[in-house]
CSV table of C-alpha atoms (C1' of nucleotides) in Angstrom, one decimal:
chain,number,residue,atom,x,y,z
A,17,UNK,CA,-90.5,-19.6,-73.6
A,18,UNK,CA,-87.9,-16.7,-75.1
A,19,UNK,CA,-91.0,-14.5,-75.9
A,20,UNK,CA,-93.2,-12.7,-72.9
A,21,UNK,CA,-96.1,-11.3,-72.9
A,22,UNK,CA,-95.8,-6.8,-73.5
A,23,UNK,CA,-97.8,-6.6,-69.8
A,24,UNK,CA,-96.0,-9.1,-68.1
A,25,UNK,CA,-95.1,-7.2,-65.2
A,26,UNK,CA,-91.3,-7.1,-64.8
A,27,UNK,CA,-91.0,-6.5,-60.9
A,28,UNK,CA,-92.9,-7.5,-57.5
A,29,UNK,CA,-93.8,-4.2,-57.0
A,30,UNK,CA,-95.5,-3.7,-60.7
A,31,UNK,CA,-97.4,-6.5,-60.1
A,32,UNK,CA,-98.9,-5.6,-57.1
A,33,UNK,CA,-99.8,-2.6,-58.7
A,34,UNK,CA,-101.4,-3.8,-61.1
A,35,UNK,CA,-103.6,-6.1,-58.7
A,36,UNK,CA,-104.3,-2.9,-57.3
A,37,UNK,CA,-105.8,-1.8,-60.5
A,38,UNK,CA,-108.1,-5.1,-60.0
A,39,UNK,CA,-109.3,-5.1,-56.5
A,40,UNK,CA,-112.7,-4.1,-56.8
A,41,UNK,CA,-113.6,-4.8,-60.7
A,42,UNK,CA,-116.8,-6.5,-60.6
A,43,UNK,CA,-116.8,-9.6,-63.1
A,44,UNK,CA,-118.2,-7.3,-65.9
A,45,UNK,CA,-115.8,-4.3,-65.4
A,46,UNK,CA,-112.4,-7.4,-66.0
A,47,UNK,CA,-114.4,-8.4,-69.0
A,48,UNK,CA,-114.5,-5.2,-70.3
A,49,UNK,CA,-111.0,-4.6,-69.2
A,50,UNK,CA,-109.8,-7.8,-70.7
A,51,UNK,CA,-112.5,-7.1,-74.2
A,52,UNK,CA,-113.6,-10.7,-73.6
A,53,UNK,CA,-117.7,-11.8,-73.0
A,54,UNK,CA,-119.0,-13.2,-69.8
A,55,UNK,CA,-119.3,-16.7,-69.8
A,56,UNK,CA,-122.9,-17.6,-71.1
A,57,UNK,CA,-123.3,-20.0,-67.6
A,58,UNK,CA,-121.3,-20.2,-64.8
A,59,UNK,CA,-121.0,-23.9,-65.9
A,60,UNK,CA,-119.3,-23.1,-69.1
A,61,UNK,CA,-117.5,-20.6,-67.2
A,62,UNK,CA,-115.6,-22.7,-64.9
A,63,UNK,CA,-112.2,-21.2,-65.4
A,64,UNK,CA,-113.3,-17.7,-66.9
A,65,UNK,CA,-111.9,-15.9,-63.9
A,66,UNK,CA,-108.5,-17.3,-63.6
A,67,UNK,CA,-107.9,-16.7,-67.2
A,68,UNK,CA,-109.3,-13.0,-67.9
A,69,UNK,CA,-107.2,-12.3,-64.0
A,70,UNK,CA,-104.3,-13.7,-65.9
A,71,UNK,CA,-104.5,-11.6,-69.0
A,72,UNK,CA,-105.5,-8.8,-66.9
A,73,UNK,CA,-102.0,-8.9,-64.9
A,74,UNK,CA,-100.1,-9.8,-68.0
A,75,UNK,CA,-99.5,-13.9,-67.0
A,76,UNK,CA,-98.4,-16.1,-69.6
A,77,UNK,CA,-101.5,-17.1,-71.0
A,78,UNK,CA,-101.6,-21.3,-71.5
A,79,UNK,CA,-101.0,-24.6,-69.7
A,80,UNK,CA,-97.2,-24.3,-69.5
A,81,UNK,CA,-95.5,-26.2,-67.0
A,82,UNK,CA,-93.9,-23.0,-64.8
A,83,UNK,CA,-94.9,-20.3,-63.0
A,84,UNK,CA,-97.4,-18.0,-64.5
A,85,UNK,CA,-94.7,-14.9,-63.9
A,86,UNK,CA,-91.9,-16.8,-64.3
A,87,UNK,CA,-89.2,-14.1,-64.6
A,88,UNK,CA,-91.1,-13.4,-61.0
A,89,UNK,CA,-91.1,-17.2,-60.1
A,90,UNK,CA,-94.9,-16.1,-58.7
A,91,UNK,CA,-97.8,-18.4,-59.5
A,92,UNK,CA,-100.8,-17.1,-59.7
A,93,UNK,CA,-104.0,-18.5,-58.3
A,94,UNK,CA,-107.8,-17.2,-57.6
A,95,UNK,CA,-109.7,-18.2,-54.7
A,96,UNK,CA,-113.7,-18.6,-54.9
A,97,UNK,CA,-115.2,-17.0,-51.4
A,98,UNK,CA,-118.5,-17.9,-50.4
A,99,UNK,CA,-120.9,-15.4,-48.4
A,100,UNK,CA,-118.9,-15.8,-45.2
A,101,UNK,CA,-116.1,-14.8,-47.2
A,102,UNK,CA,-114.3,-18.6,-46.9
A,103,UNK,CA,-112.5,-20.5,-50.0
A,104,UNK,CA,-115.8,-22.1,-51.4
A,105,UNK,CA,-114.0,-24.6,-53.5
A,106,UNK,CA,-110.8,-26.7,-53.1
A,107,UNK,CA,-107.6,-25.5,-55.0
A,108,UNK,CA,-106.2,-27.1,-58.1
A,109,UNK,CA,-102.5,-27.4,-57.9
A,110,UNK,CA,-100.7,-29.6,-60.4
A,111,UNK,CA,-101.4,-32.5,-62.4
A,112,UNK,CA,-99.1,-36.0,-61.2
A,113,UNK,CA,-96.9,-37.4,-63.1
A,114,UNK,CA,-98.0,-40.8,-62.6
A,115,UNK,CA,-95.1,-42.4,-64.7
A,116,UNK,CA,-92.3,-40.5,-62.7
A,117,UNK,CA,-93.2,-41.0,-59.2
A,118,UNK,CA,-90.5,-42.8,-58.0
A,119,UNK,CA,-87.4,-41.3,-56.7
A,120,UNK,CA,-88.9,-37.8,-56.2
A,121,UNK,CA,-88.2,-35.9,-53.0
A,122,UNK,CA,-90.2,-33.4,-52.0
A,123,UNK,CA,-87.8,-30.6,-52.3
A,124,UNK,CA,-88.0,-30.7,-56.1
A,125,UNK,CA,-91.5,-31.8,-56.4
A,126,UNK,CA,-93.7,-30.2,-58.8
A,127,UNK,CA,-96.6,-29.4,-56.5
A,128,UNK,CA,-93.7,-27.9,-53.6
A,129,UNK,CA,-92.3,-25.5,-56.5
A,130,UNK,CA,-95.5,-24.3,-57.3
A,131,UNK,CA,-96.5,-23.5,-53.9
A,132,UNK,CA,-93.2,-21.8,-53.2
A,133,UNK,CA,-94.4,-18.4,-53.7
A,134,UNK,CA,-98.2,-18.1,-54.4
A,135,UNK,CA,-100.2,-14.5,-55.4
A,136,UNK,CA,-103.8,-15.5,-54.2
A,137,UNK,CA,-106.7,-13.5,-56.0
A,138,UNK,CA,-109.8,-13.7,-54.2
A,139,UNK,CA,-113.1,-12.9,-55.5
A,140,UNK,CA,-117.1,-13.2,-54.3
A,141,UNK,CA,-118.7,-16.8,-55.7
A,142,UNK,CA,-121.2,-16.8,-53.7
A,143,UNK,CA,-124.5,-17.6,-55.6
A,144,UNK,CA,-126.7,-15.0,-54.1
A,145,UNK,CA,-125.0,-12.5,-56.3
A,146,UNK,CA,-125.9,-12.2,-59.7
A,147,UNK,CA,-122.2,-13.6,-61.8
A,148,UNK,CA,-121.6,-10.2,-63.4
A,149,UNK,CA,-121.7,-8.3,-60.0
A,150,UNK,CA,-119.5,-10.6,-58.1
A,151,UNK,CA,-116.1,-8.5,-57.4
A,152,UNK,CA,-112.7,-9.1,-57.3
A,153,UNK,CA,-110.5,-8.9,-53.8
A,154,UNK,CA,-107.1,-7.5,-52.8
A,155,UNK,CA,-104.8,-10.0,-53.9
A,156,UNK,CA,-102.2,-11.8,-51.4
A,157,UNK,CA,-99.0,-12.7,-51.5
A,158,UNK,CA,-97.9,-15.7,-50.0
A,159,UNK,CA,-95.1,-18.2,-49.3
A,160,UNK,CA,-95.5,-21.3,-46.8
A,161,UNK,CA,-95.1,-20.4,-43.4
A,162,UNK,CA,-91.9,-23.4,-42.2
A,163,UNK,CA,-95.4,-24.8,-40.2
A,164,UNK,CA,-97.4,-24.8,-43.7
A,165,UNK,CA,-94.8,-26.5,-45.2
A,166,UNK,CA,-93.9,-28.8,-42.9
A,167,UNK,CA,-97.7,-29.8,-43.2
A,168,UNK,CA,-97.9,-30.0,-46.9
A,169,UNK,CA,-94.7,-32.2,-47.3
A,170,UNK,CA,-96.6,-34.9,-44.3
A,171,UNK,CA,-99.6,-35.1,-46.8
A,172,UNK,CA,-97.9,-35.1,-50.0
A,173,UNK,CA,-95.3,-38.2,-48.2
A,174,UNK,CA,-98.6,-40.2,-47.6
A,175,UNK,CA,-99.8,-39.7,-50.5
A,176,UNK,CA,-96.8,-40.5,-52.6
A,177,UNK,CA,-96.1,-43.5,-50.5
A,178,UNK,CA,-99.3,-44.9,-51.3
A,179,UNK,CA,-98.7,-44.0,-55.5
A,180,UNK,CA,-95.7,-45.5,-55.2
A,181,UNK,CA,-97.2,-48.9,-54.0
A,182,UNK,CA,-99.4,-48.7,-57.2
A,183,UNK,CA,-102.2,-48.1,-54.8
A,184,UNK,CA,-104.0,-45.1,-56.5
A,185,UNK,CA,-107.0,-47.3,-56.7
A,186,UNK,CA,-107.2,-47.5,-52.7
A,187,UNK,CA,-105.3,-43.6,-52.9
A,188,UNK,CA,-109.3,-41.0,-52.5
A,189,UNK,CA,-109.4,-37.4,-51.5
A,190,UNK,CA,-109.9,-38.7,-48.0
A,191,UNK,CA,-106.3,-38.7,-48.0
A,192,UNK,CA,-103.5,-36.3,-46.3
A,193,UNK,CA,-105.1,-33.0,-44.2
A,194,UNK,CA,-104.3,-30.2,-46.5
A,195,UNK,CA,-103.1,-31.6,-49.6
A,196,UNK,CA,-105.3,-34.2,-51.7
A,197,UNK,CA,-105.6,-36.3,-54.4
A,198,UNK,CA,-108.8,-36.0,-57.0
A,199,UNK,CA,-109.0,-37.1,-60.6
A,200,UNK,CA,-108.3,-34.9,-62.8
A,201,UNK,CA,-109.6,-35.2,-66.4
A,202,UNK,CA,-112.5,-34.1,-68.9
A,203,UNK,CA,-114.5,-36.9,-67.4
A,204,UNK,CA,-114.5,-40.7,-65.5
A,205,UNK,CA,-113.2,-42.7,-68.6
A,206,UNK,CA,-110.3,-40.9,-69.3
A,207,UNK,CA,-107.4,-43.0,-69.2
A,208,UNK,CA,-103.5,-42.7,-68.8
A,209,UNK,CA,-100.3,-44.6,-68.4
A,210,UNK,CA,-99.4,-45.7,-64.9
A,211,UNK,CA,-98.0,-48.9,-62.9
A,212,UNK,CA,-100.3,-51.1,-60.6
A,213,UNK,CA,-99.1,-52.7,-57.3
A,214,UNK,CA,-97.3,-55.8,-59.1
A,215,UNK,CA,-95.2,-53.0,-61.2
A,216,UNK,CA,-96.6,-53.3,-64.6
A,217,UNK,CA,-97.6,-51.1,-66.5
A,218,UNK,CA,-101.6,-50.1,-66.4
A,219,UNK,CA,-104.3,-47.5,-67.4
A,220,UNK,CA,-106.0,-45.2,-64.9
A,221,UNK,CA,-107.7,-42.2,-64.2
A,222,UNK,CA,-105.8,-39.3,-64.3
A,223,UNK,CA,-105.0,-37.6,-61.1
A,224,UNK,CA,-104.4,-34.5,-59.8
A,225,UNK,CA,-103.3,-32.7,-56.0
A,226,UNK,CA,-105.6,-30.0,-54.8
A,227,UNK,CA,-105.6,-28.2,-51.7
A,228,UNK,CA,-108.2,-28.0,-49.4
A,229,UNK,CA,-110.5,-25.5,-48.3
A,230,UNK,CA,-109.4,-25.8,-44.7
A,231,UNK,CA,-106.0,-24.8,-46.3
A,232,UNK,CA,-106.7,-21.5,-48.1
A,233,UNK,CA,-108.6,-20.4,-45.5
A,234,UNK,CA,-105.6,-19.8,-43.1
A,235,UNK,CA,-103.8,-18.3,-45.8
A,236,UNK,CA,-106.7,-15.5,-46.1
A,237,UNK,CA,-107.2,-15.3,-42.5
A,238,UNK,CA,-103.7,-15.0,-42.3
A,239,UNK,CA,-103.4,-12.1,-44.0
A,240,UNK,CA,-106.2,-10.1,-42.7
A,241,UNK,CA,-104.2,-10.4,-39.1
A,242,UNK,CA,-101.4,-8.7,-41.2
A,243,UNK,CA,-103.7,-6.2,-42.4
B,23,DT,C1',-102.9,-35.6,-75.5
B,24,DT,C1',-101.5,-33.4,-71.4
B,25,DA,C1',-101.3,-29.4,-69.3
B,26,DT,C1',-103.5,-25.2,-67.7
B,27,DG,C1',-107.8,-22.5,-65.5
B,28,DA,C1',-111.2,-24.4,-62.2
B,29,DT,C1',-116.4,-25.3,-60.6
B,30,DC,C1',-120.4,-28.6,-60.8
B,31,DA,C1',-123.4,-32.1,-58.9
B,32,DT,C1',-124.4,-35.4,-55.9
B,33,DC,C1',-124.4,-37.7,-51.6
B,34,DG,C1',-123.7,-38.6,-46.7
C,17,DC,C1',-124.0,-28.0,-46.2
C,18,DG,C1',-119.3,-29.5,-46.9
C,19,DA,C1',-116.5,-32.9,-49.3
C,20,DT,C1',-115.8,-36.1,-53.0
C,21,DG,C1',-115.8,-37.6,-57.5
C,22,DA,C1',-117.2,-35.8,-62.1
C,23,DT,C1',-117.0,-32.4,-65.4
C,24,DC,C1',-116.4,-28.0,-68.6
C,25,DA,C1',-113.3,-24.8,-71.3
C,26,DT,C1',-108.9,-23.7,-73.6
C,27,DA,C1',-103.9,-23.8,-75.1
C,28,DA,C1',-100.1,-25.9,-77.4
DNA sequence: TTATGATCATCG
DNA sequence: CGATGATCATAA
């Protein structure tokens, strides 16, 4: 983790210059920028955007456990819109540490830290246009309003009550009303370590929190009131 | 294998 | 037509 990236930008203000630079790329243009190839189907594509964005503003590339600017402490996340310019998707947060559950306060969880300080890029997803004309947004920078947090921290207390109990089985995405709970793995029978309700030790799917549309869309709408 | 980046596909 | 559960790609 000694070694950054050359573009890694080294201040606030850099960074939001350089998102700058992106607002208004089309898909093609941040390939080009990035010398990468469009995906060769949006289904093989699923993360394309959030990693060319990444290179683009000089993120540590990879699936390290810290913020993608860490000397920034800024994570970075892209936000599908639809055609009414709403989140189209739910938001991928963290993976959960099903093994270390226990004991963890929500001041020093994972999924808080990450959510601490947030640069949202939004960008079109909406079907009707053609993948290589969809364009990039102006990019947001957020942190939780007290309100947002205090919301997120309910959900994620539900949530970890019941994972606690070694009730993930009963635990669906119905749960908590921002934050949620959905697998999170290559596919269905992907297994890992994890305790069931009697303590012990058992396989299960592999989960991760997400955040849901409903979510996002205040943070967008949010800013445009600032705008 | 576990983490990251997410969207896809189906169903109510 | 939105949400849930399933799935695709890549890095280390």
């Amino acid at each position: 983790m000694e070694t950054k990236p050359p573009l890694a930008p080294l201040s606030v203000q850099e960074l939001l210059n350089n998102c700058h630079k992106l607002a208004g790329l089309s898909l093609a243009d941040l390939a080009k920028q990035t010398h990468s190839s469009l995906p060769v189907s949006p289904s093989k594509g699923k993360g394309w955007v959030g990693q060319q964005v990444e290179t683009f503003l000089g993120a540590t590339a990879g699936s390290k456990a810290e913020p993608d600017f860490v000397n920034l402490g800024i994570e970075l996340k892209t936000l599908p819109l639809n055609a009414k310019s709403r989140p189209q998707e739910s938001t991928y947060v963290c993976h959960i540490q099903l093994m270390q559950l226990n004991k963890q306060r929500w001041e020093d969880a994972w999924v808080n830290k990450k959510l601490q300080h947030v640069l949202w890029v939004p960008y079109q997803a909406s079907k009707t246009i053609p993948y290589p004309n969809r364009r990039i947004g102006n990019a947001i920078l957020w942190q939780p309003s007290a309100q947002q947090a205090q919301q997120l921290q309910q959900d994620w207390e539900e949530i970890m009550e019941k994972l606690c109990l070694g009730e993930q089985q009963e635990l669906s995405a119905h749960c908590g009303q921002y934050l949620q709970v959905r697998p999170k793995a290559a596919n269905s029978k992907v297994l890992t370590n994890a305790y069931d309700d009697k303590g012990n030790l058992c396989q299960t799917l592999p989960l991760g929190f997400y955040l849901r549309p409903d979510f996002t869309r205040s943070i967008i709408e949010q800013s445009y009131l600032r705008a």
